[in-house]
Coordinates of C-alpha atoms in Angstrom, one line a residue:
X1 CA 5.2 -34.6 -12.2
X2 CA 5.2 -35.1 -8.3
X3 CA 4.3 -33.2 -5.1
X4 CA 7.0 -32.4 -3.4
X5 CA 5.3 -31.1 0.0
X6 CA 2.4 -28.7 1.1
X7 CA 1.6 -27.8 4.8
X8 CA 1.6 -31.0 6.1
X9 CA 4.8 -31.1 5.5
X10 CA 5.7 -28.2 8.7
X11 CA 4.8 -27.7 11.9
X12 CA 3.4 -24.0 12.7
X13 CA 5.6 -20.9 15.3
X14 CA 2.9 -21.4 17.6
X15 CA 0.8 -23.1 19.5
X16 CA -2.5 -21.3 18.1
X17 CA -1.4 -21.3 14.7
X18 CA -1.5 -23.5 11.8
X19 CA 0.2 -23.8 8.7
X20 CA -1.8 -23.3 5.7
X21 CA 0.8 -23.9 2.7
X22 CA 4.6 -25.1 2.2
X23 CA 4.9 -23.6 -1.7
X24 CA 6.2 -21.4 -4.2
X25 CA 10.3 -22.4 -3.5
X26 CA 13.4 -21.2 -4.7
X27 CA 15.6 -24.4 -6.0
X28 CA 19.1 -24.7 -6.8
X29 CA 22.0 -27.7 -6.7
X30 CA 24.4 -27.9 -4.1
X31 CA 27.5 -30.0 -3.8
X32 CA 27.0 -32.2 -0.2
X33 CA 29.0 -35.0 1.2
X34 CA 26.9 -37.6 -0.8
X35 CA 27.2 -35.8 -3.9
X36 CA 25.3 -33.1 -5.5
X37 CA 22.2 -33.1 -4.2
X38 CA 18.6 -30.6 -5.3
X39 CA 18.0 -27.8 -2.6
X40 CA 15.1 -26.4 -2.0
X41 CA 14.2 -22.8 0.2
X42 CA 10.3 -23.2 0.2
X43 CA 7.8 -20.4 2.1
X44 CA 5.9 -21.6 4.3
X45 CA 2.7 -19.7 5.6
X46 CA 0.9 -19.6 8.6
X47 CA -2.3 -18.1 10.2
X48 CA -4.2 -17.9 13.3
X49 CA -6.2 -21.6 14.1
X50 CA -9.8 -19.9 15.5
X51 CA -10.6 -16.9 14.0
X52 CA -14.4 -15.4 15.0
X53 CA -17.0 -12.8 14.4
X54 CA -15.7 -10.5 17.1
X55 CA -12.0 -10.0 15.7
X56 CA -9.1 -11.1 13.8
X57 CA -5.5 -12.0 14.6
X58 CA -3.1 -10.5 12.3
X59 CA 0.6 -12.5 12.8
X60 CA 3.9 -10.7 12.6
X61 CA 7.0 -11.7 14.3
X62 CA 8.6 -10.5 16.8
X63 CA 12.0 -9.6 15.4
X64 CA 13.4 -7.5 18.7
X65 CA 13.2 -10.9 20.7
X66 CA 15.8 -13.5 20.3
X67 CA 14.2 -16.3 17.9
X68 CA 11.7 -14.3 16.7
X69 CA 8.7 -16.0 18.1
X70 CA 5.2 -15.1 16.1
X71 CA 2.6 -13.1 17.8
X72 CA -1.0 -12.3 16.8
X73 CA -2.5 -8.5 17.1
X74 CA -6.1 -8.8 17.9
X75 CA -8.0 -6.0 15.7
X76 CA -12.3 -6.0 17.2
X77 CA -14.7 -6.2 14.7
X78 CA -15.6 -2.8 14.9
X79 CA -12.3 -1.4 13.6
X80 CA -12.6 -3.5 10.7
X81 CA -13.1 -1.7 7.4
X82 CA -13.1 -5.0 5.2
X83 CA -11.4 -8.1 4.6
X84 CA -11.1 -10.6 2.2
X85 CA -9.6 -14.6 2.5
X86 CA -6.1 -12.9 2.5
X87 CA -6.1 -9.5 3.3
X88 CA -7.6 -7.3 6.0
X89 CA -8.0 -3.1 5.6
X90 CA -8.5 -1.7 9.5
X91 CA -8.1 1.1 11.7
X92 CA -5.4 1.2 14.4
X93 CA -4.9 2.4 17.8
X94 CA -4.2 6.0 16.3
X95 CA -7.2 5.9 13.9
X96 CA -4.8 5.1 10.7
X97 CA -6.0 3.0 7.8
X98 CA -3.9 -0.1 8.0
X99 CA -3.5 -3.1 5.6
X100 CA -2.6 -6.6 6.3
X101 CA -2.1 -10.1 5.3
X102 CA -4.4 -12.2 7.7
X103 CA -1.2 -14.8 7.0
X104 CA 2.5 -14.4 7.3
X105 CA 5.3 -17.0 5.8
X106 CA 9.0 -18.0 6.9
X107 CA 11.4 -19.8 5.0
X108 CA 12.4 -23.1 5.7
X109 CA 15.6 -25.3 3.6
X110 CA 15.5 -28.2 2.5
X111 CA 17.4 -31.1 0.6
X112 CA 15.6 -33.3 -1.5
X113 CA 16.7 -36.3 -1.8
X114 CA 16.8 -38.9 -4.4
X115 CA 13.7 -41.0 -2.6
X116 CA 11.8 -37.4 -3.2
X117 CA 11.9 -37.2 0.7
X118 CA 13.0 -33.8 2.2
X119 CA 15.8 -33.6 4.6
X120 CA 16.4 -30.4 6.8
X121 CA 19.8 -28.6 6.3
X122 CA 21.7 -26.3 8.7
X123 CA 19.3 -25.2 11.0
X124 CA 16.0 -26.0 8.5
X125 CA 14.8 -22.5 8.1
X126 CA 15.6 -18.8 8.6
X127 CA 13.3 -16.4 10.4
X128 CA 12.3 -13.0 10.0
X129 CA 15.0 -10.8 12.2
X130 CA 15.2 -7.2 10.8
X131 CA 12.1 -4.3 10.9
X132 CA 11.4 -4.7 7.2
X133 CA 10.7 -8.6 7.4
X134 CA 8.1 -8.1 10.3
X135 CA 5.3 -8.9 8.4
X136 CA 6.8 -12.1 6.8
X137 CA 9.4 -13.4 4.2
X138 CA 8.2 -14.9 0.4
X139 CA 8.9 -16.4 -2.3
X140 CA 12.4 -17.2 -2.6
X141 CA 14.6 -17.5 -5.6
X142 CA 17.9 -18.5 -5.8
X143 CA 20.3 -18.3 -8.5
X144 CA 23.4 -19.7 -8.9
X145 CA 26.2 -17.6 -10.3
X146 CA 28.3 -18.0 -12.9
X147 CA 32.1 -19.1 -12.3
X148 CA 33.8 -15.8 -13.1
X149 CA 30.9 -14.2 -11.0
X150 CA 31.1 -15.9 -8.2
X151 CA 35.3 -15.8 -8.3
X152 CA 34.7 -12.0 -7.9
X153 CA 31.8 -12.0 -5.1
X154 CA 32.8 -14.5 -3.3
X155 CA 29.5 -16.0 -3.1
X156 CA 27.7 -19.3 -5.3
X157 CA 24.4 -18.2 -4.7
X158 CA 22.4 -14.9 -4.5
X159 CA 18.8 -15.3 -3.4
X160 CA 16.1 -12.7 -3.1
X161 CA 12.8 -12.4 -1.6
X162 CA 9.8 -10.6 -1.0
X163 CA 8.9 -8.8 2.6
X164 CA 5.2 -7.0 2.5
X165 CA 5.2 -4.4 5.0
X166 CA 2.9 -1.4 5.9
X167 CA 5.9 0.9 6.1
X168 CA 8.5 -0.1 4.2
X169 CA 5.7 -1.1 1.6
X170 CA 6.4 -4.7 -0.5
X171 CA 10.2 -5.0 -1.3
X172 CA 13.0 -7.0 -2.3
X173 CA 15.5 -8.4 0.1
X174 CA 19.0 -9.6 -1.2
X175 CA 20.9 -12.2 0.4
X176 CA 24.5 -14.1 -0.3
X177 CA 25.7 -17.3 0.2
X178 CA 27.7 -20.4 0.0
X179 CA 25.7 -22.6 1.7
X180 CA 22.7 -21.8 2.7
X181 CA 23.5 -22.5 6.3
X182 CA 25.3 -18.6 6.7
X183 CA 23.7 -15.5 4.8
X184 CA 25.3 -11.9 4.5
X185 CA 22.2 -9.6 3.7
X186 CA 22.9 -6.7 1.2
X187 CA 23.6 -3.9 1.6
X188 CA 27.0 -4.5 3.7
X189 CA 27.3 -2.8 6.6
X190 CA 25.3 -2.9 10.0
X191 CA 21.6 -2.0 8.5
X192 CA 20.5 -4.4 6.0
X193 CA 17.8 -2.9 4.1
X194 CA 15.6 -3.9 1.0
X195 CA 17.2 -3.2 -2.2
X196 CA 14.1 -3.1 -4.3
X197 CA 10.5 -1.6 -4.2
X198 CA 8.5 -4.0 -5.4
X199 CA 8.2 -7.7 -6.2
X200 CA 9.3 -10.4 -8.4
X201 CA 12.8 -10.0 -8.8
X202 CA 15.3 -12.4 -9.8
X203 CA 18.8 -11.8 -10.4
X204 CA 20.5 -12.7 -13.5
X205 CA 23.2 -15.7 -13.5
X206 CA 26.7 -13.1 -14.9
X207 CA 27.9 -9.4 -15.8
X208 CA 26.9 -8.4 -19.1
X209 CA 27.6 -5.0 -21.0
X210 CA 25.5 -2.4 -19.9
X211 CA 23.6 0.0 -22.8
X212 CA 24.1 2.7 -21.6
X213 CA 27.6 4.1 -20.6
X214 CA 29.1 5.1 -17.1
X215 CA 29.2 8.7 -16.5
X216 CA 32.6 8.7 -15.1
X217 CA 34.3 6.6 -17.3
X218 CA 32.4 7.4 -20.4
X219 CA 32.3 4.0 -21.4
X220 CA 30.0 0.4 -21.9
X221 CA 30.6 -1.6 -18.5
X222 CA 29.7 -5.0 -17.7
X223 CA 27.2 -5.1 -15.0
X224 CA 24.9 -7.3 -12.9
X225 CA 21.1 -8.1 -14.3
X226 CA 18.0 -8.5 -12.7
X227 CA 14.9 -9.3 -13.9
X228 CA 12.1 -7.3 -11.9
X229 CA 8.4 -6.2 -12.1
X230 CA 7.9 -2.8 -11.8
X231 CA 5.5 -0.8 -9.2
X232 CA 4.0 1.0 -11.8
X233 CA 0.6 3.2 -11.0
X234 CA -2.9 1.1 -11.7
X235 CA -4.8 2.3 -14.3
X236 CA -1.5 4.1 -16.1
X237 CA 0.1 1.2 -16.7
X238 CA 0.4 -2.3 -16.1
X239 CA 2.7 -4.6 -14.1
X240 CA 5.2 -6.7 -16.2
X241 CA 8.7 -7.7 -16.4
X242 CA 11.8 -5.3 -16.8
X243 CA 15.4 -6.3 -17.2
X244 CA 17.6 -3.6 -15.3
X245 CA 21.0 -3.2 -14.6
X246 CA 23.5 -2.5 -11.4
X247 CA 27.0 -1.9 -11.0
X248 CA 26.5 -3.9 -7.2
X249 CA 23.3 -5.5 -6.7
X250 CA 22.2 -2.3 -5.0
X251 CA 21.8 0.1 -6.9
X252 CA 19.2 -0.7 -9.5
X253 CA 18.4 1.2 -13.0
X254 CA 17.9 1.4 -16.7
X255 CA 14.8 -1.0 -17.3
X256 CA 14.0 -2.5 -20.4
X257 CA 10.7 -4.2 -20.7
X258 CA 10.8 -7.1 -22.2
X259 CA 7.2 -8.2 -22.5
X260 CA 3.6 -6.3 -23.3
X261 CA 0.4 -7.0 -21.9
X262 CA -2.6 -6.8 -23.3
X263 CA -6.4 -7.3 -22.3
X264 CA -5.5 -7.2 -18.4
X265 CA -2.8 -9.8 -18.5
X266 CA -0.2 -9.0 -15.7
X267 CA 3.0 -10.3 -16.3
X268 CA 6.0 -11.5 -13.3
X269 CA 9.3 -12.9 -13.0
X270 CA 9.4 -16.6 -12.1
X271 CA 12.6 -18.2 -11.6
X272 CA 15.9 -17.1 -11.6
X273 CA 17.4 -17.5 -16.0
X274 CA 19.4 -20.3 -16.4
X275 CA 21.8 -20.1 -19.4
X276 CA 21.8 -23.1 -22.4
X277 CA 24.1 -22.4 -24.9
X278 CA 23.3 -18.8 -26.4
X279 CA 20.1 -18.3 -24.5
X280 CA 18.8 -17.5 -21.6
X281 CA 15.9 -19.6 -20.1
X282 CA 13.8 -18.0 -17.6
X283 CA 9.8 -19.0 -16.1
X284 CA 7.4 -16.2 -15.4
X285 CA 3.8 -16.1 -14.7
X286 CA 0.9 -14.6 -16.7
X287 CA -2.2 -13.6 -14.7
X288 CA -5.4 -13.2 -16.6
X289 CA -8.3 -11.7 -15.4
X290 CA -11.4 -13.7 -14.5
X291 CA -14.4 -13.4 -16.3
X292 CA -17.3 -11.3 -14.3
X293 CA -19.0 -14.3 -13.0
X294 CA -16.3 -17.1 -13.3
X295 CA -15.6 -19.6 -10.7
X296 CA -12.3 -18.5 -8.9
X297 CA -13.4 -14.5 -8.7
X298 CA -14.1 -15.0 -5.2
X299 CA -11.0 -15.6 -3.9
X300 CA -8.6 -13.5 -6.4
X301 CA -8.6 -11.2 -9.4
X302 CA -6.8 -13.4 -11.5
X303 CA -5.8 -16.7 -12.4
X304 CA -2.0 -17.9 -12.5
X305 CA -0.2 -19.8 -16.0
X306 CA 3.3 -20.3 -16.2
X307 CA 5.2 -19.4 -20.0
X308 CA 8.8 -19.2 -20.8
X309 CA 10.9 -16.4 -21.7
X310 CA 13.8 -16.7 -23.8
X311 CA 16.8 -14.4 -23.8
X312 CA 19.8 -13.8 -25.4
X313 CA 22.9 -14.3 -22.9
X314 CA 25.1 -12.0 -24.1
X315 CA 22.2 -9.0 -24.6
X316 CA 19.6 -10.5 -22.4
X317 CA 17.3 -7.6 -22.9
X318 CA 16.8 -9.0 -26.3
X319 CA 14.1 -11.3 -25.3
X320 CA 11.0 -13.2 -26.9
X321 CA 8.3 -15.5 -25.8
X322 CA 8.2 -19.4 -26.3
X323 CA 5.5 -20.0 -28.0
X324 CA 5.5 -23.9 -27.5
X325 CA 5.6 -23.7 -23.7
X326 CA 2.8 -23.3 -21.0
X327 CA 1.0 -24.6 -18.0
X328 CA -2.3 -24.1 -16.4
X329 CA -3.6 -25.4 -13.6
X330 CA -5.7 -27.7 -16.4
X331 CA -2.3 -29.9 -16.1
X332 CA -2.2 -30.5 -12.3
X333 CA -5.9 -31.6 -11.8
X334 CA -4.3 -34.8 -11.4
X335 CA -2.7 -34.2 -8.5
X336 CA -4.5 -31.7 -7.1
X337 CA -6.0 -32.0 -3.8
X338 CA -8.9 -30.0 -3.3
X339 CA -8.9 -25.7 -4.4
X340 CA -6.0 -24.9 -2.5
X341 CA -5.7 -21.6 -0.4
X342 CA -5.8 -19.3 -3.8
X343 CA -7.4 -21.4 -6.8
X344 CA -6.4 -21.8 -10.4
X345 CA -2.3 -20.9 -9.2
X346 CA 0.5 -21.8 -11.4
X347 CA 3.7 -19.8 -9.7
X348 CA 7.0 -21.3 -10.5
X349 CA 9.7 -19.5 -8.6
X350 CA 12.4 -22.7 -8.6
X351 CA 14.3 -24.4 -12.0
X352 CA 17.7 -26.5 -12.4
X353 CA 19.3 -26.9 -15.4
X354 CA 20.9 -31.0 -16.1
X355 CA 23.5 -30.4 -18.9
X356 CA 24.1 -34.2 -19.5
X357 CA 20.5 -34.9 -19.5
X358 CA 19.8 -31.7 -21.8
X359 CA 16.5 -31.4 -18.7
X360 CA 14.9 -28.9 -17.0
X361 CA 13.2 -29.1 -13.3
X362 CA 10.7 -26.7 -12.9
X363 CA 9.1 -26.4 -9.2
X364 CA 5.7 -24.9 -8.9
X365 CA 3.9 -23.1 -6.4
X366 CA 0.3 -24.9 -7.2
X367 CA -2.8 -23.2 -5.4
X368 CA -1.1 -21.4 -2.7
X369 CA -0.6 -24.6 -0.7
X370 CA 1.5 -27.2 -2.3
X371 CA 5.2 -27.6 -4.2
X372 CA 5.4 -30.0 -7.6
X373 CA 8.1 -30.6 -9.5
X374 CA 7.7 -31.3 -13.2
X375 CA 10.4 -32.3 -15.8
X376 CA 11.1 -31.2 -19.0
X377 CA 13.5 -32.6 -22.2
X378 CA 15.0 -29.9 -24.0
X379 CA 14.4 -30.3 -28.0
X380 CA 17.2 -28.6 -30.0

């Protein structure tokens, strides 16, 4: 168990910001000259330095303007309806009710090398650039396809991640690539767009058969998988994790949920499955409601534990919990240093597979601030 970096680890966009967290990265292997080598696409998160009683700066970038520098919209006091550590709820210039983070994250790529140092590679990071990622880019995770998968794509690696946006509401962004230094965005064509509404989405490592049959063809097709939470209506139902099906990584259908929550658990994807012999391994995060009165309330509605789902990999919606496997943030006091920027926050979003050493890396987003990487043998 070892922290891996936090915000000291970056330097903020701009000159009156500062970087509040370097966490909750994607992690995957990649062949380099000095061998394979662990690489990391982490979020880092920013805010305004000096907020004050008479207004708040809300960040977005800039995505007409070449580099896509980060700005700051000043919103007076008396336009603001309410605001918490993270979010802000305002009126704008035409009266509308807006809502805001009152922080905004880029991505930044990294190697990590066998000191436990990080090492920038290609350019270091990749910035926000389309209308959809104006109010920031999170929580990466990248998985690594399979060999007859990526024979047919062309691409190694698919990684996804989250834009939260007033418009375009919080999505899923879908991007390709070899290695990691040129993306292509999906869908193809001149207008990337977000493929998902929602959050939470990994994609599966293969094709596997879908359960229902095409409606040309009148037959069982192999087909990519995802695993996603869906936007489901508060109240109605809750949040949890789904396993649906596309013929192209666009179109997305047929959910099967593969876990129920009880007693005001929500349930998320964490990282991307890996496969181990007939199963599918894949991290996601439970959040349990605090107690009325319980230390943490303040700052969220829930606490963040990470448990393991197993799946099988040929039907991967047949799918059960580990029993045996869990983390709270009980196993990180450690290392902990101080709250955080969200308390009690177990998010694991990154994990690599080493066959010969029958291992698992897990990478953890701990407190909204800082990365850690824990290790685990494989019994079995």
């Amino acid at each position: 168990m070892k922290v891996i970096t936090g915000p000291e680890g970056f330097n903020p966009s701009h000159e009156n910001s500062e970087v509040i967290g370097g966490f909750n990265a994607g992690a995957t292997k990649i062949k380099t000259e000095d061998g394979c080598k662990t690489l990391l696409v982490i979020r880092v998160a920013e805010k305004f330095k000096e907020q004050d009683d008479s207004s708040i700066h809300v960040p977005r970038w800039d995505y007409r303007t070449a580099g896509s520098p980060l700005v700051f919209d000043r919103i007076p006091a008396r336009l603001i309806i309410k605001q918490s550590e993270k979010e802000i709820e305002y009126f704008d210039k035409d009266g509308e009710i807006k809502k805001s983070l009152k922080h905004t994250s880029r991505l930044e790529i990294r190697i990590l090398n066998e000191a436990g140092k990080l090492e920038k590679w290609g350019n270091g990071r990749v910035l926000p650039k389309y209308d959809f990622e104006e109010r920031g880019m999170e929580d990466p995770r990248i998985t690594m396809f399979g060999k007859e998968v990526e024979k047919e794509l062309g691409y190694k690696y698919g990684v996804t991640y989250v834009v939260p946006h007033d418009l375009h509401r919080v999505s899923t962004v879908i991007m390709l690539t070899n290695d990691f230094k040129k993306f292509d965005y999906l869908p193809f064509g001149n207008t990337p767009r977000p493929v998902k509404n929602g959050k939470d989405m990994a994609l599966l490592p293969d094709r596997y058969l879908s359960t229902a049959k095409n409606v040309l063809t009148k037959k069982y097709e192999l087909e990519f998988g995802a695993l996603v939470r869906p936007s489901e209506h508060e109240g109605i139902s809750t949040a949890g994790i789904a396993l649906e099906y596309s013929p192209n990584l666009v179109a997305m259908g047929l959910p099967h949920r593969l876990i129920e929550n009880q007693n005001g658990v929500i349930t998320g994807t964490g990282a991307p499955p890996v496969k181990i012999g007939d199963i599918l391994l894949a991290p996601y995060h439970e959040a349990i409601p605090y107690e009325p009165g319980e230390e943490g309330k303040e700052w969220h509605t829930h606490r963040y534990v990470t448990k393991m789902l197993e799946m099988n990999a040929k039907e991967p919606w047949r799918a059960s919990i580990n029993p045996d496997f869990g983390l709270q943030i009980e196993d990180f006091e450690d290392l902990l240093l101080g709250k955080g920027f969200v308390p009690n926050v177990v998010y694991t979003t990154g994990m690599i597979y080493y066959e010969k050493e029958n291992r698992l890396e897990l990478f953890h987003g701990i407190n909204d601030d800082h990365e850690v990487v824990t290790g685990h043998d494989i019994i079995g």
